[in-house]
XYZ file of N, CA and C in Angstrom:
303
model
N 24.470 7.449 8.132
C 23.713 8.649 9.296
C 25.017 9.113 9.918
N 26.107 8.764 9.855
C 27.276 9.478 10.628
C 27.658 10.585 9.917
N 27.202 10.443 8.493
C 27.683 11.853 7.405
C 26.681 12.695 7.902
N 25.193 12.136 8.240
C 24.191 13.824 8.556
C 24.368 14.208 9.970
N 25.748 13.785 10.612
C 26.035 14.057 11.934
C 25.179 13.354 13.282
N 24.424 12.382 12.469
C 24.166 11.394 13.685
C 25.048 10.557 14.215
N 25.121 10.850 15.563
C 26.344 9.860 16.854
C 25.417 8.659 16.538
N 26.512 7.472 16.102
C 26.640 6.003 16.490
C 27.491 5.348 17.036
N 27.158 4.163 17.241
C 28.029 3.530 18.052
C 28.590 2.787 16.800
N 29.940 2.264 17.284
C 30.313 1.693 16.052
C 29.940 0.339 15.382
N 29.523 -0.448 16.541
C 29.083 -1.664 16.370
C 27.504 -2.050 16.145
N 26.961 -0.723 16.482
C 25.310 -0.761 15.688
C 24.799 -1.182 14.303
N 23.707 -1.804 14.402
C 23.117 -2.642 13.319
C 21.874 -1.863 12.978
N 21.918 -1.546 11.932
C 20.550 -0.893 11.254
C 19.703 -1.789 10.518
N 18.458 -2.108 10.689
C 17.721 -2.697 10.259
C 16.080 -2.385 9.745
N 15.594 -2.343 8.853
C 14.788 -1.942 7.735
C 13.484 -2.697 8.751
N 12.846 -1.198 9.344
C 11.446 -1.856 10.043
C 9.950 -2.200 9.536
N 10.022 -0.673 8.561
C 9.058 -0.561 8.002
C 9.140 0.318 6.483
N 8.671 -0.332 5.686
C 8.695 0.980 4.043
C 7.463 1.229 4.056
N 7.364 2.593 3.654
C 6.058 3.322 3.191
C 6.446 3.906 2.050
N 5.539 3.096 0.811
C 5.405 3.363 -0.590
C 4.472 4.000 -0.953
N 4.778 5.175 -1.913
C 3.260 5.733 -2.580
C 3.077 5.620 -4.039
N 2.513 4.680 -4.728
C 2.101 4.424 -5.909
C 0.630 5.050 -6.535
N 0.982 5.439 -7.972
C 0.027 6.102 -8.932
C -0.496 4.817 -10.014
N -1.992 4.394 -10.035
C -2.117 2.842 -10.554
C -2.249 3.542 -11.751
N -2.519 4.802 -12.408
C -2.674 5.498 -13.432
C -4.080 5.388 -14.132
N -5.418 4.967 -13.133
C -6.877 5.043 -13.191
C -7.502 5.068 -11.949
N -8.533 5.214 -12.047
C -9.200 5.685 -11.181
C -9.790 4.129 -10.538
N -10.347 4.116 -9.132
C -10.722 2.840 -8.249
C -11.734 2.768 -8.110
N -12.687 2.390 -8.534
C -14.664 2.334 -7.816
C -14.203 1.758 -6.229
N -14.417 2.583 -5.425
C -13.890 2.071 -3.886
C -14.971 1.303 -3.537
N -16.508 2.023 -3.516
C -17.153 0.943 -3.012
C -17.516 -0.678 -3.438
N -17.442 -0.905 -4.825
C -17.383 -1.729 -5.500
C -16.236 -2.560 -4.405
N -15.296 -1.821 -5.041
C -13.764 -2.831 -4.194
C -13.919 -3.051 -2.565
N -14.755 -2.186 -1.792
C -14.591 -2.569 -0.609
C -15.713 -3.888 -0.311
N -16.614 -4.021 -1.540
C -17.700 -4.981 -1.080
C -17.001 -6.444 -1.760
N -15.665 -6.278 -2.396
C -14.993 -7.138 -3.516
C -13.966 -7.859 -2.468
N -12.921 -6.921 -1.758
C -11.744 -7.534 -1.359
C -11.767 -7.657 -0.020
N -11.969 -8.874 0.704
C -11.884 -8.971 2.065
C -10.850 -8.181 2.586
N -10.569 -8.428 4.229
C -10.295 -7.746 4.907
C -10.120 -6.099 4.343
N -10.990 -5.791 4.041
C -11.118 -4.261 3.349
C -11.686 -3.441 4.816
N -11.793 -2.227 4.769
C -12.507 -1.346 5.425
C -12.692 0.130 4.841
N -13.941 0.867 4.659
C -14.152 1.787 3.660
C -15.150 2.827 4.335
N -14.850 3.540 5.223
C -16.230 4.524 5.835
C -15.753 6.517 5.027
N -16.228 6.624 3.940
C -15.646 7.614 3.605
C -16.006 9.056 4.556
N -17.268 8.480 5.384
C -17.506 9.475 6.151
C -16.133 9.681 7.149
N -15.302 9.110 7.348
C -14.156 8.850 8.350
C -13.034 9.465 7.819
N -12.906 8.878 6.599
C -11.372 8.728 6.090
C -12.143 8.643 4.445
N -11.173 9.794 3.477
C -11.551 9.384 2.036
C -10.808 7.902 1.361
N -10.162 7.423 2.136
C -9.720 5.911 1.356
C -10.050 4.833 2.302
N -9.629 3.708 1.533
C -10.129 2.370 1.642
C -9.097 1.898 2.092
N -8.999 1.117 3.347
C -8.067 0.283 4.085
C -7.892 -1.022 3.877
N -6.777 -1.933 3.169
C -6.860 -3.166 2.857
C -5.943 -3.822 3.591
N -5.852 -4.630 4.008
C -4.981 -5.455 5.093
C -4.730 -6.658 3.982
N -3.485 -6.682 3.511
C -3.083 -7.896 3.099
C -2.118 -8.903 3.650
N -2.666 -10.427 3.642
C -1.794 -11.050 3.666
C -0.166 -11.577 3.793
N -0.306 -11.695 2.658
C 1.114 -12.060 2.100
C 1.135 -11.442 0.632
N 2.555 -10.713 0.901
C 3.219 -10.091 2.004
C 1.966 -9.437 3.407
N 2.617 -9.392 4.480
C 1.948 -8.837 5.237
C 2.321 -7.219 5.224
N 1.034 -6.628 4.630
C 0.823 -5.269 4.523
C -0.162 -4.424 4.562
N -0.458 -3.005 4.668
C -1.626 -2.496 4.600
C -1.383 -1.288 3.564
N -2.729 -1.435 2.856
C -2.855 -0.564 1.868
C -3.633 0.484 1.654
N -3.634 1.745 1.481
C -4.397 2.553 1.264
C -4.791 2.973 0.139
N -6.008 2.872 -0.357
C -6.390 2.813 -2.147
C -7.008 4.138 -1.954
N -7.206 5.101 -2.780
C -8.000 6.341 -3.312
C -8.555 6.203 -4.099
N -9.599 6.901 -4.413
C -10.542 6.815 -5.731
C -9.628 7.174 -7.068
N -8.646 8.262 -6.568
C -7.673 8.732 -7.699
C -7.087 7.604 -8.188
N -6.761 6.253 -7.964
C -5.992 5.386 -8.411
C -4.683 5.489 -7.283
N -4.420 6.247 -6.576
C -2.901 6.440 -5.509
C -2.838 5.876 -4.408
N -2.339 4.997 -4.291
C -2.119 4.348 -3.126
C -0.818 4.744 -2.084
N -1.153 4.004 -0.737
C 0.101 4.177 -0.077
C 0.762 2.876 0.725
N 1.398 2.209 0.355
C 1.849 0.444 1.054
C 2.597 0.845 2.233
N 2.252 0.465 3.577
C 2.856 0.451 4.834
C 2.875 -0.906 5.506
N 4.223 -1.003 6.154
C 4.328 -2.625 6.739
C 5.513 -3.107 5.751
N 5.678 -3.131 4.771
C 6.449 -3.874 3.819
C 8.025 -3.630 4.616
N 8.682 -4.962 4.778
C 10.005 -5.125 5.392
C 10.982 -4.837 4.412
N 10.743 -5.416 2.961
C 11.198 -5.021 2.090
C 10.905 -4.383 0.639
N 12.042 -4.124 -0.312
C 11.112 -3.348 -1.753
C 10.775 -4.429 -2.472
N 11.101 -5.542 -2.440
C 10.353 -6.686 -3.105
C 8.928 -7.131 -2.489
N 8.836 -6.840 -0.890
C 7.466 -7.038 -0.756
C 6.225 -6.020 -1.066
N 6.988 -4.520 -1.361
C 6.001 -3.551 -2.105
C 5.678 -4.244 -3.071
N 6.782 -4.327 -4.456
C 6.195 -4.671 -5.515
C 5.217 -6.153 -5.430
N 5.297 -6.896 -4.247
C 4.744 -7.916 -4.526
C 3.213 -7.710 -4.027
N 3.104 -6.852 -2.953
C 1.849 -6.188 -2.661
C 1.120 -5.372 -3.565
N 1.749 -4.813 -4.017
C 1.168 -3.783 -5.315
C 0.842 -4.517 -6.426
N 1.620 -5.416 -6.993
C 1.174 -6.088 -8.178
C -0.357 -7.306 -7.998
N 0.098 -7.488 -7.041
C -0.889 -8.860 -6.063
C -2.563 -7.699 -6.290
N -2.104 -7.045 -5.571
C -3.586 -5.754 -5.529
C -4.493 -4.931 -6.764
N -3.106 -4.926 -7.688
C -3.554 -4.377 -9.186
C -4.109 -5.472 -10.072
N -3.473 -6.304 -9.740
C -3.814 -7.729 -10.559
C -5.684 -7.958 -10.399
N -5.835 -7.937 -8.896
C -7.028 -8.473 -8.101
C -7.993 -7.050 -8.473
N -7.757 -6.334 -8.779
C -8.501 -4.834 -9.273
C -8.646 -5.173 -10.615
N -8.184 -5.339 -11.332
C -8.038 -5.690 -12.965
C -8.852 -6.778 -13.249
N -8.561 -8.071 -12.726
C -9.616 -9.249 -12.658
C -11.247 -8.896 -12.574
N -11.296 -7.846 -11.325
C -12.879 -7.472 -10.695
C -13.111 -6.560 -11.400
N -12.665 -6.104 -12.486
C -12.639 -4.903 -13.296
C -13.337 -3.685 -12.666
N -12.516 -3.538 -11.220
C -12.657 -2.063 -10.766
C -12.025 -1.249 -10.755
N -11.060 -0.873 -11.927
C -10.296 0.024 -12.192
C -11.166 0.638 -13.435
N -10.926 2.227 -13.689
C -11.534 3.019 -14.788
C -10.169 3.527 -15.215
N -10.404 3.460 -16.701
C -8.796 3.694 -17.096
C -9.363 5.301 -18.237
N -9.045 6.251 -18.546
C -9.727 7.489 -19.422
C -9.471 7.731 -20.339
């Protein structure tokens, strides 16, 4: 950050608080069925075009869109992002909620 011209105290500690990642699953997601199948999910297409899924472990929130694109927020590490996305993708596959053209 210093190289970017930001003034920082010499003893400052930088910690990651929140990682936001965008993902493309490579297929389409059936959001209506997904909303009924996944606990801790909210889907109100009149208000927002994506499904909001709150994952407990790791504690993240994933926005799921019909296009198969996701936005994962709240992760503290890259490992948490991968775990969240892999867990969700596995669940979508198991419940036959993915469509591949």
